[in-house]
CSV table of C-alpha atoms and ligand atoms in Angstrom, one decimal:
chain,number,residue,atom,x,y,z
A,1,MET,CA,140.4,59.0,97.9
A,2,ASP,CA,137.8,60.8,99.9
A,3,PRO,CA,134.5,60.0,98.3
A,4,ARG,CA,133.4,63.6,98.8
A,5,LEU,CA,136.3,64.8,96.6
A,6,THR,CA,135.3,62.2,94.0
A,7,SER,CA,131.8,63.5,93.8
A,8,ARG,CA,133.0,67.1,93.6
A,9,ARG,CA,135.4,66.2,90.8
A,10,ARG,CA,132.7,64.4,89.0
A,11,PHE,CA,130.6,67.5,89.2
A,12,LEU,CA,133.3,69.6,87.8
A,13,ALA,CA,134.2,67.1,85.2
A,14,GLY,CA,130.6,67.0,84.1
A,15,THR,CA,130.6,70.7,83.7
A,16,ALA,CA,133.8,70.7,81.7
A,17,ALA,CA,132.6,67.8,79.5
A,18,THR,CA,129.4,69.6,78.5
A,19,ALA,CA,131.0,73.0,78.2
A,20,GLY,CA,132.5,72.3,74.8
A,21,GLY,CA,129.9,69.7,73.7
A,22,VAL,CA,126.9,70.2,71.5
A,23,VAL,CA,123.9,71.0,73.7
A,24,ALA,CA,120.6,72.4,72.6
A,25,ALA,CA,120.1,76.0,73.6
A,26,VAL,CA,118.0,76.3,76.7
A,27,SER,CA,117.4,79.6,78.4
A,28,CYS,CA,117.6,79.9,82.1
A,29,ALA,CA,114.0,79.3,83.3
A,30,PRO,CA,114.3,77.1,86.4
A,31,SER,CA,111.1,75.4,87.4
A,32,THR,CA,109.1,76.9,90.3
A,33,PRO,CA,109.1,76.1,93.1
A,34,ALA,CA,112.6,74.7,93.7
A,35,ARG,CA,112.7,71.4,95.6
A,36,PRO,CA,114.7,71.5,98.8
A,37,VAL,CA,118.2,70.1,98.4
A,38,PRO,CA,120.6,68.8,101.0
A,39,GLY,CA,123.2,71.3,102.3
A,40,PHE,CA,121.5,74.4,101.0
A,41,SER,CA,118.4,75.0,103.2
A,42,HIS,CA,118.4,78.7,102.5
A,43,SER,CA,118.6,78.3,98.7
A,44,VAL,CA,120.3,81.0,96.7
A,45,ALA,CA,119.8,84.7,95.9
A,46,SER,CA,121.2,87.4,93.7
A,47,GLY,CA,121.3,91.2,93.8
A,48,ASP,CA,122.5,94.6,92.8
A,49,PRO,CA,122.8,93.9,89.0
A,50,GLN,CA,125.2,95.9,87.0
A,51,SER,CA,125.8,95.6,83.2
A,52,ASP,CA,128.7,93.2,83.7
A,53,SER,CA,128.3,91.8,87.2
A,54,VAL,CA,125.8,90.7,89.9
A,55,VAL,CA,126.0,89.6,93.5
A,56,LEU,CA,125.4,85.9,94.1
A,57,TRP,CA,124.5,84.6,97.5
A,58,THR,CA,124.0,81.3,99.3
A,59,ARG,CA,124.4,79.6,102.7
A,60,LEU,CA,125.8,76.2,103.6
A,61,ASP,CA,123.9,74.3,106.2
A,62,PRO,CA,126.3,74.5,109.2
A,63,SER,CA,125.4,71.2,110.8
A,64,GLY,CA,128.5,69.0,111.4
A,65,ARG,CA,130.9,71.4,109.7
A,66,ALA,CA,134.4,72.4,110.7
A,67,ALA,CA,135.7,76.0,110.7
A,68,THR,CA,135.6,76.8,107.0
A,69,ALA,CA,134.6,75.3,103.7
A,70,ASP,CA,135.2,76.1,100.0
A,71,VAL,CA,132.2,76.6,97.8
A,72,ILE,CA,132.3,76.4,94.0
A,73,TRP,CA,130.0,78.8,92.1
A,74,GLU,CA,129.0,78.8,88.4
A,75,VAL,CA,127.1,81.1,86.1
A,76,ALA,CA,125.7,79.8,82.9
A,77,THR,CA,123.4,80.9,80.1
A,78,ASP,CA,121.4,77.7,80.3
A,79,GLU,CA,119.7,75.6,83.0
A,80,SER,CA,121.8,72.5,82.3
A,81,PHE,CA,125.0,74.5,82.8
A,82,ALA,CA,126.3,73.4,79.4
A,83,ARG,CA,127.5,77.0,78.8
A,84,VAL,CA,129.3,78.2,81.9
A,85,VAL,CA,130.5,81.8,81.4
A,86,ALA,CA,131.9,82.4,84.9
A,87,HIS,CA,132.9,80.3,87.8
A,88,GLY,CA,135.1,80.4,90.9
A,89,THR,CA,135.5,79.4,94.5
A,90,ALA,CA,134.6,81.2,97.7
A,91,THR,CA,135.5,80.4,101.3
A,92,THR,CA,132.9,80.6,104.1
A,93,GLY,CA,132.6,79.4,107.6
A,94,GLY,CA,131.2,80.2,111.0
A,95,PHE,CA,133.0,83.5,110.9
A,96,ARG,CA,130.3,84.7,108.5
A,97,ASP,CA,127.4,82.4,109.5
A,98,TRP,CA,128.3,80.0,106.6
A,99,THR,CA,126.9,82.5,104.0
A,100,VAL,CA,128.6,83.3,100.7
A,101,ASN,CA,128.3,86.7,99.1
A,102,LEU,CA,130.4,87.3,96.0
A,103,ILE,CA,130.4,89.3,92.8
A,104,ALA,CA,130.3,87.4,89.6
A,105,ASP,CA,131.8,89.7,86.9
A,106,GLY,CA,132.7,89.5,83.3
A,107,LEU,CA,129.1,89.0,82.4
A,108,ALA,CA,127.2,90.3,79.4
A,109,PRO,CA,124.7,93.2,79.8
A,110,GLY,CA,120.9,92.6,79.9
A,111,THR,CA,121.3,88.9,80.0
A,112,ARG,CA,119.4,86.3,82.0
A,113,TYR,CA,121.7,83.8,83.7
A,114,CYS,CA,121.4,80.6,85.8
A,115,PHE,CA,123.7,80.2,88.7
A,116,ARG,CA,124.4,77.5,91.3
A,117,PHE,CA,126.8,76.5,94.0
A,118,VAL,CA,128.4,73.2,95.0
A,119,ASP,CA,129.7,72.6,98.5
A,120,ASP,CA,132.7,70.8,99.7
A,121,VAL,CA,130.8,67.5,100.0
A,122,GLY,CA,129.3,67.6,96.6
A,123,ASN,CA,125.8,69.0,97.4
A,124,VAL,CA,124.5,71.1,94.6
A,125,SER,CA,122.3,74.1,95.4
A,126,PRO,CA,119.0,74.9,93.8
A,127,ILE,CA,119.5,76.7,90.5
A,128,GLY,CA,119.0,80.5,90.7
A,129,ARG,CA,118.0,82.8,88.0
A,130,THR,CA,119.3,86.3,87.7
A,131,ARG,CA,119.6,89.1,85.1
A,132,THR,CA,122.3,91.7,84.5
A,133,ALA,CA,121.4,95.3,84.0
A,134,PRO,CA,121.2,96.3,80.3
A,135,SER,CA,123.6,98.8,78.8
A,136,GLY,CA,123.4,101.3,75.9
A,137,SER,CA,119.9,102.0,74.4
A,138,VAL,CA,117.1,100.5,76.5
A,139,ASP,CA,113.5,101.0,75.8
A,140,HIS,CA,111.7,99.2,78.6
A,141,LEU,CA,112.4,98.4,82.3
A,142,ARG,CA,110.2,96.8,85.0
A,143,PHE,CA,110.8,96.6,88.7
A,144,ALA,CA,108.5,95.2,91.4
A,145,VAL,CA,108.8,97.3,94.6
A,146,ALA,CA,108.0,96.2,98.1
A,147,SER,CA,108.5,97.3,101.7
A,148,CYS,CA,107.8,96.4,105.3
A,149,SER,CA,107.6,92.6,105.6
A,150,ASN,CA,106.9,91.8,109.2
A,151,TYR,CA,106.9,88.0,109.4
A,152,ALA,CA,104.8,87.8,112.5
A,153,PHE,CA,101.9,89.8,110.9
A,154,GLY,CA,101.1,87.3,108.2
A,155,ASN,CA,102.1,85.3,105.2
A,156,PHE,CA,104.4,86.7,102.5
A,157,HIS,CA,101.8,86.2,99.7
A,158,ALA,CA,102.9,89.5,98.0
A,159,TYR,CA,106.4,88.0,97.7
A,160,GLY,CA,104.9,84.8,96.2
A,161,HIS,CA,103.2,86.9,93.5
A,162,MET,CA,106.3,88.8,92.8
A,163,ALA,CA,108.3,85.6,92.5
A,164,ARG,CA,106.0,84.2,89.9
A,165,ARG,CA,106.4,87.2,87.6
A,166,THR,CA,108.5,86.6,84.5
A,167,ASP,CA,108.8,90.2,83.4
A,168,LEU,CA,111.1,91.8,86.1
A,169,ASP,CA,114.5,93.3,85.6
A,170,ALA,CA,114.9,93.3,89.3
A,171,TRP,CA,112.9,93.7,92.5
A,172,ILE,CA,113.4,96.6,94.9
A,173,HIS,CA,112.9,96.4,98.7
A,174,LEU,CA,112.7,99.8,100.5
A,175,GLY,CA,113.4,98.7,104.1
A,176,ASP,CA,112.0,96.9,107.1
A,177,TYR,CA,112.9,93.6,105.4
A,178,ILE,CA,113.1,92.1,108.9
A,179,TYR,CA,111.6,93.4,112.1
A,180,GLU,CA,113.4,93.1,115.5
A,181,TYR,CA,110.4,92.5,117.7
A,182,ALA,CA,109.5,89.5,119.9
A,183,ASN,CA,106.6,87.0,119.9
A,184,PRO,CA,103.9,87.5,122.5
A,185,GLY,CA,105.1,86.8,126.0
A,186,ALA,CA,108.7,87.1,125.0
A,187,GLY,CA,109.1,90.9,125.1
A,188,GLU,CA,107.8,93.8,123.1
A,189,THR,CA,105.5,92.4,120.4
A,190,TYR,CA,104.5,93.8,117.0
A,191,GLY,CA,102.7,91.0,115.1
A,192,GLU,CA,101.5,87.8,116.6
A,193,TYR,CA,100.2,85.6,113.8
A,194,ARG,CA,103.4,83.7,112.9
A,195,LEU,CA,106.0,82.3,115.3
A,196,LEU,CA,109.4,83.9,115.1
A,197,ASP,CA,112.9,82.6,115.7
A,198,PRO,CA,114.2,83.7,118.1
A,199,VAL,CA,111.0,84.4,119.9
A,200,HIS,CA,112.5,87.2,121.8
A,201,GLU,CA,113.5,90.7,120.6
A,202,ILE,CA,116.8,90.4,118.6
A,203,ARG,CA,119.8,92.2,120.1
A,204,SER,CA,123.0,90.2,119.6
A,205,LEU,CA,124.8,89.0,116.5
A,206,SER,CA,123.5,85.5,117.0
A,207,ASP,CA,119.9,86.9,117.4
A,208,TYR,CA,120.1,88.9,114.1
A,209,ARG,CA,121.6,85.9,112.3
A,210,ARG,CA,118.9,83.6,113.5
A,211,ARG,CA,116.2,86.2,112.5
A,212,TYR,CA,117.6,86.5,108.9
A,213,ALA,CA,117.8,82.7,108.7
A,214,HIS,CA,114.2,82.4,109.9
A,215,TYR,CA,112.9,84.9,107.3
A,216,ARG,CA,114.9,83.2,104.6
A,217,ALA,CA,113.2,79.9,105.4
A,218,ASP,CA,109.9,81.4,104.2
A,219,PRO,CA,109.1,79.7,100.9
A,220,ASP,CA,107.7,82.8,99.2
A,221,LEU,CA,110.7,85.0,100.1
A,222,GLN,CA,113.1,82.2,99.2
A,223,GLU,CA,111.6,81.8,95.7
A,224,LEU,CA,111.6,85.5,95.1
A,225,HIS,CA,115.3,85.7,96.0
A,226,ARG,CA,116.0,82.6,93.8
A,227,LEU,CA,114.3,83.9,90.7
A,228,HIS,CA,114.9,87.7,90.6
A,229,PRO,CA,117.9,89.9,91.6
A,230,MET,CA,117.2,92.2,94.5
A,231,ILE,CA,118.1,95.8,95.1
A,232,HIS,CA,117.7,96.7,98.8
A,233,VAL,CA,118.0,99.7,101.1
A,234,TRP,CA,117.5,99.2,104.8
A,235,ASP,CA,115.3,101.3,107.1
A,236,ASP,CA,115.1,101.2,110.9
A,237,HIS,CA,113.8,97.7,111.7
A,238,GLU,CA,116.9,96.1,110.2
A,239,PHE,CA,118.5,97.6,113.4
A,240,ALA,CA,115.8,98.7,115.9
A,241,ASP,CA,112.7,100.9,115.6
A,242,ASP,CA,113.2,104.7,115.4
A,243,PRO,CA,116.9,105.3,115.9
A,244,PHE,CA,118.1,108.7,117.1
A,245,ILE,CA,121.7,109.8,117.7
A,246,GLY,CA,122.9,107.5,120.6
A,247,GLY,CA,119.9,105.2,120.8
A,248,ALA,CA,116.6,104.1,119.4
A,249,GLY,CA,113.0,104.1,120.4
A,250,ASN,CA,113.1,100.4,120.7
A,251,HIS,CA,116.5,100.2,122.5
A,252,GLN,CA,116.2,100.1,126.3
A,253,PRO,CA,119.1,99.9,128.8
A,254,GLU,CA,118.5,96.2,129.3
A,255,ASP,CA,119.1,95.7,125.5
A,256,GLY,CA,122.8,96.3,126.1
A,257,ASP,CA,125.2,98.7,124.3
A,258,TRP,CA,123.5,100.5,121.4
A,259,ASN,CA,126.7,100.7,119.2
A,260,GLN,CA,127.3,97.0,119.7
A,261,ARG,CA,123.8,96.3,118.6
A,262,ILE,CA,124.2,98.4,115.5
A,263,ALA,CA,127.4,96.5,114.7
A,264,ALA,CA,125.7,93.1,115.2
A,265,ALA,CA,122.8,94.1,113.0
A,266,LEU,CA,125.2,95.4,110.3
A,267,GLN,CA,127.3,92.2,110.3
A,268,ALA,CA,124.3,89.9,110.0
A,269,TYR,CA,122.9,92.1,107.3
A,270,SER,CA,126.2,92.0,105.3
A,271,GLU,CA,126.3,88.2,105.7
A,272,TRP,CA,122.7,87.5,104.7
A,273,MET,CA,121.8,90.1,102.0
A,274,PRO,CA,122.8,90.0,98.3
A,275,THR,CA,123.9,93.6,98.4
A,276,ARG,CA,127.0,95.5,97.4
A,277,LEU,CA,127.6,97.0,100.8
A,278,ASP,CA,130.7,99.2,101.3
A,279,GLY,CA,131.4,99.0,105.0
A,280,ASN,CA,128.3,100.7,106.6
A,281,ARG,CA,127.5,102.6,103.4
A,282,ILE,CA,124.4,101.3,101.6
A,283,PHE,CA,123.8,104.4,99.5
A,284,ARG,CA,124.7,103.6,95.9
A,285,THR,CA,123.7,103.9,92.3
A,286,LEU,CA,122.8,101.2,89.8
A,287,ARG,CA,122.6,102.1,86.1
A,288,PHE,CA,120.2,100.5,83.6
A,289,GLY,CA,121.5,101.6,80.2
A,290,ASP,CA,120.4,105.0,79.0
A,291,LEU,CA,116.9,104.6,80.5
A,292,ALA,CA,117.3,104.6,84.3
A,293,THR,CA,119.6,105.2,87.2
A,294,ILE,CA,118.5,103.8,90.5
A,295,VAL,CA,119.9,105.8,93.4
A,296,GLY,CA,119.4,104.2,96.8
A,297,VAL,CA,119.8,106.3,100.0
A,298,ASP,CA,119.9,105.6,103.7
A,299,ARG,CA,117.8,107.9,106.0
A,300,GLN,CA,119.0,106.1,109.1
A,301,ARG,CA,122.7,106.9,108.5
A,302,ARG,CA,122.8,110.2,110.3
A,303,PHE,CA,121.5,108.4,113.5
A,304,LEU,CA,123.4,105.1,113.3
A,305,TRP,CA,126.8,106.6,112.3
A,306,PRO,CA,126.5,110.3,113.3
A,307,GLU,CA,128.8,112.9,111.8
A,308,ALA,CA,130.4,115.6,113.9
A,309,ASP,CA,128.2,118.1,111.9
A,310,ASP,CA,125.4,116.6,109.8
A,311,GLY,CA,124.2,120.0,108.7
A,312,ASP,CA,120.7,119.1,110.1
A,313,LEU,CA,120.2,117.4,106.7
A,314,TYR,CA,117.8,114.5,106.3
A,315,LEU,CA,120.5,112.3,104.8
A,316,GLY,CA,123.4,113.9,106.7
A,317,ARG,CA,126.1,116.0,105.1
A,318,GLU,CA,128.4,113.4,103.6
A,319,GLN,CA,125.5,111.4,102.0
A,320,PHE,CA,123.7,114.5,100.8
A,321,ASP,CA,126.9,115.8,99.1
A,322,TRP,CA,127.2,112.4,97.4
A,323,LEU,CA,123.6,112.5,96.3
A,324,ASP,CA,124.0,116.0,94.8
A,325,THR,CA,126.9,114.7,92.8
A,326,GLN,CA,125.0,111.7,91.6
A,327,LEU,CA,121.9,113.6,90.6
A,328,ALA,CA,123.8,116.3,88.8
A,329,ALA,CA,125.7,113.7,86.8
A,330,THR,CA,122.8,111.5,85.8
A,331,THR,CA,122.3,111.3,82.1
A,332,THR,CA,119.7,108.6,82.0
A,333,GLU,CA,116.1,109.4,81.0
A,334,TRP,CA,114.9,108.6,84.5
A,335,THR,CA,116.4,108.9,88.0
A,336,VAL,CA,114.7,106.5,90.4
A,337,LEU,CA,115.2,107.5,94.0
A,338,ALA,CA,114.8,104.4,96.2
A,339,GLN,CA,114.2,105.6,99.7
A,340,GLN,CA,112.3,104.9,102.9
A,341,THR,CA,109.5,107.4,103.6
A,342,THR,CA,107.2,110.0,102.1
A,343,PHE,CA,109.1,112.5,100.0
A,344,GLY,CA,106.5,114.8,98.6
A,345,ALA,CA,104.9,117.4,100.8
A,346,THR,CA,101.8,116.1,102.5
A,347,GLY,CA,99.9,117.0,105.6
A,348,THR,CA,101.3,114.0,107.5
A,349,ASN,CA,105.0,113.7,106.7
A,350,ARG,CA,105.7,117.1,108.1
A,351,ARG,CA,104.6,115.7,111.5
A,352,SER,CA,106.6,112.4,111.2
A,353,GLY,CA,110.2,113.5,110.6
A,354,GLY,CA,110.1,112.9,106.9
A,355,TRP,CA,111.8,114.9,104.2
A,356,GLY,CA,111.7,118.6,105.0
A,357,ASP,CA,111.1,121.4,102.5
A,358,ALA,CA,114.8,122.3,102.3
A,359,ASP,CA,115.9,118.7,101.8
A,360,ARG,CA,113.3,118.1,99.1
A,361,GLY,CA,114.2,121.4,97.4
A,362,ARG,CA,117.8,120.4,97.4
A,363,VAL,CA,117.1,117.1,95.6
A,364,LEU,CA,114.9,118.8,93.0
A,365,SER,CA,117.4,121.5,92.3
A,366,SER,CA,120.4,119.1,92.2
A,367,LEU,CA,118.6,117.2,89.5
A,368,ALA,CA,117.6,120.2,87.4
A,369,PRO,CA,120.8,120.7,85.4
A,370,SER,CA,120.5,117.3,83.9
A,371,ALA,CA,117.9,116.0,81.5
A,372,SER,CA,116.7,113.2,83.8
A,373,ASP,CA,113.2,113.0,85.3
A,374,LEU,CA,112.8,111.9,88.9
A,375,VAL,CA,110.6,109.1,90.2
A,376,VAL,CA,110.6,108.6,93.9
A,377,LEU,CA,109.9,105.2,95.4
A,378,THR,CA,108.7,105.1,99.0
A,379,GLY,CA,108.5,102.5,101.8
A,380,ASP,CA,107.8,102.6,105.5
A,381,ILE,CA,104.3,104.0,105.7
A,382,HIS,CA,102.4,100.7,105.2
A,383,ARG,CA,100.1,102.2,102.6
A,384,PHE,CA,100.2,102.7,98.9
A,385,HIS,CA,100.2,106.2,97.5
A,386,ALA,CA,100.7,108.1,94.3
A,387,ILE,CA,101.8,111.7,94.8
A,388,ASP,CA,102.5,114.7,92.6
A,389,ILE,CA,105.7,116.2,94.0
A,390,LEU,CA,105.3,120.0,93.7
A,391,GLU,CA,108.1,122.3,92.8
A,392,ALA,CA,105.8,125.3,92.4
A,393,PRO,CA,102.9,124.6,94.9
A,394,ASP,CA,101.1,127.9,94.1
A,395,ALA,CA,100.9,126.9,90.4
A,396,TYR,CA,99.7,123.4,91.0
A,397,ASP,CA,97.0,122.1,88.8
A,398,ARG,CA,96.4,118.4,89.0
A,399,LEU,CA,94.7,118.3,85.6
A,400,THR,CA,97.5,119.9,83.6
A,401,GLY,CA,100.4,118.9,85.8
A,402,ALA,CA,101.4,122.6,86.3
A,403,GLY,CA,103.7,123.0,89.3
A,404,VAL,CA,104.7,119.3,89.4
A,405,GLY,CA,108.4,118.5,89.5
A,406,ALA,CA,108.4,114.8,89.9
A,407,VAL,CA,106.2,111.9,90.9
A,408,GLU,CA,106.2,109.5,93.9
A,409,PHE,CA,104.9,106.0,94.4
A,410,ALA,CA,104.7,104.2,97.8
A,411,ALA,CA,105.0,100.5,97.8
A,412,GLY,CA,102.5,99.7,100.6
A,413,SER,CA,103.6,96.8,102.7
A,414,VAL,CA,104.0,93.0,102.3
A,415,THR,CA,102.4,92.3,105.7
A,416,SER,CA,102.8,95.2,108.1
A,417,PRO,CA,99.4,96.8,108.9
A,418,GLY,CA,98.5,100.2,107.8
A,419,GLY,CA,95.5,102.5,107.6
A,420,ASN,CA,94.1,105.0,105.1
A,421,SER,CA,95.2,108.6,105.5
A,422,SER,CA,93.2,111.7,105.0
A,423,GLY,CA,93.9,115.4,104.9
A,424,ASP,CA,97.2,115.0,103.0
A,425,GLY,CA,96.4,117.5,100.3
A,426,PRO,CA,95.3,117.4,96.7
A,427,GLN,CA,98.7,116.4,95.5
A,428,VAL,CA,98.1,112.9,97.0
A,429,ARG,CA,96.3,111.5,94.1
A,430,TRP,CA,95.6,108.1,95.5
A,431,THR,CA,96.3,106.2,98.7
A,432,SER,CA,95.2,102.8,100.2
A,433,GLY,CA,96.4,101.4,103.6
A,434,ASP,CA,94.0,98.4,103.9
A,435,GLN,CA,95.5,96.3,101.1
A,436,ARG,CA,98.8,94.4,101.1
A,437,GLY,CA,101.0,93.9,98.0
A,438,TYR,CA,103.6,95.7,95.9
A,439,VAL,CA,103.9,98.2,93.1
A,440,LEU,CA,105.1,97.4,89.6
A,441,VAL,CA,107.1,100.3,88.1
A,442,ASP,CA,107.3,100.3,84.3
A,443,LEU,CA,109.6,102.7,82.6
A,444,THR,CA,109.9,103.7,78.9
A,445,ALA,CA,111.5,106.8,77.4
A,446,GLU,CA,108.1,108.3,77.1
A,447,ARG,CA,106.5,107.7,80.5
A,448,VAL,CA,106.5,105.9,83.8
A,449,GLN,CA,103.6,103.8,84.9
A,450,ALA,CA,103.1,102.5,88.4
A,451,ASP,CA,100.6,99.6,88.8
A,452,PHE,CA,99.5,98.7,92.3
A,453,PHE,CA,98.9,95.0,92.9
A,454,GLY,CA,97.5,93.5,96.1
A,455,PHE,CA,94.7,92.0,98.1
A,456,PRO,CA,92.7,92.9,101.2
A,457,ASP,CA,94.7,93.0,104.4
A,458,PRO,CA,92.9,90.1,106.2
A,459,GLU,CA,93.8,87.7,103.3
A,460,LYS,CA,97.5,87.8,104.5
A,461,LEU,CA,96.4,85.5,107.2
A,462,LEU,CA,95.2,82.8,104.7
A,463,ALA,CA,97.5,79.9,104.4
A,464,ARG,CA,96.7,79.7,100.7
A,465,ARG,CA,97.8,82.6,98.6
A,466,PRO,CA,95.0,84.9,97.7
A,467,ALA,CA,94.6,86.1,94.1
A,468,GLU,CA,96.2,89.5,93.5
A,469,ARG,CA,94.2,92.3,92.0
A,470,TRP,CA,95.2,95.3,90.0
A,471,LEU,CA,94.3,98.0,92.5
A,472,GLY,CA,94.9,100.9,90.1
A,473,GLY,CA,97.7,102.7,88.3
A,474,PHE,CA,99.1,106.1,87.4
A,475,THR,CA,101.3,107.3,84.6
A,476,SER,CA,103.4,110.4,84.2
A,477,ASP,CA,105.0,111.6,81.0
A,478,ARG,CA,108.7,112.2,80.8
A,479,SER,CA,109.7,115.9,80.5
A,480,SER,CA,106.2,116.9,81.6
A,481,PRO,CA,105.6,115.3,85.0
A,482,GLY,CA,102.1,115.0,86.5
A,483,LEU,CA,100.1,111.9,87.5
A,484,ARG,CA,97.3,110.7,85.3
A,485,GLN,CA,95.1,107.8,86.2
A,486,ALA,CA,95.7,104.6,84.2
A,487,PHE,CA,92.8,102.5,83.1
A,488,ARG,CA,94.7,99.3,82.6
A,489,PRO,CA,98.0,97.8,83.7
A,490,ALA,CA,101.0,98.7,81.6
A,491,PRO,CA,101.5,96.2,78.8
A,492,GLY,CA,104.3,93.7,79.4
B,1,LIG,FE1,107.7,99.2,108.4
């Protein structure tokens, strides 16, 4: 008998033997960091949690492999996999860059699970940890929110801090997860501290795959994916900087056919990210019991896959119609809009192609018939901010919250450089562009609190992870929006 089959059967037999046995209850709390294991250099990931299912992801090391391979996956409530609650087999191969992306379903709500994979030669992956979304009555949720992670600009220390948290329901990334640029001397460069693979600007399917593989070899990002489920919406750099209909600011004639480049970027994305992607549609909702609905949208859609008539709407006609329906139907206490750039009116977003007054008004009015309060999460701008979103600007009073319709928090950036902004108006309650990090969004039925965590920008260049500091926080009450400064981080 093939010894590889023997070892695989032994693995499965071991699983079966312990499944019915008497084993002490052990929750899923895999040790940090995971040690590298043969066959699974890119570790594991999970994402898009729903109350009964979650996306599981891994990749087989392709070296020496034939065309395809079967991979066994298991989900258990304990780290020793004595209590396996779901399992199956997935097939991968070079046709999808040896990645596995599957939906494990039939799970219980609000439950922490361990998961792992075993390949066709008996290698066992690192143990991942994930969590399903809760259902029914929920009193507390916590999400770490990040954006703009340019590998070449510094170390992913912010990811390292997020990975080590034990209080997250999920982490949210608002786009620019990879950047398409080159290293110095190899084409257009944007960040020159860390060496990229490939070193040149990415254009082909092979390029995009290699760039994802390179990012996912980063130990901080790898641990974050292993330990917490991700919710992601892309922005422009997952394709190329600044798309417009028919091209992009960073797509020149020598870069080849633009539509082929979009298709290559999309395929690599679908292979490498633990996301419930529906073709090229990434806009979607994820519900967390009666407390929050996360609505992710795609501002690049109207440029990447243009409609015959997009109505000159920020999200295009089809997506905006979908968003109207989602917002009007939301019955959770909070609606969390996960999107890419400044939503509230400021002095600067009017100049940078952000949300227009009509688009913003449409979102606020679509939400109005329901009882849900809106929290907007923002990426792209490489600085933190907290903004009162005004529905009645003439009535605005920042002390009482008069005129405020919703609140907005920008996630800053993981590494991408930013600067402070001025002249944005009194509704911009706080902003900081010279610190890198993430924002922790803490929701209860009574209020939202956003706590900004980070460190000074130059410390992203340190090899050793700098301590993170609480940079400040803001709260806003449900049913009566308006930012108030917090004087301590929200209690865990
Ligand atoms: Fe960015």
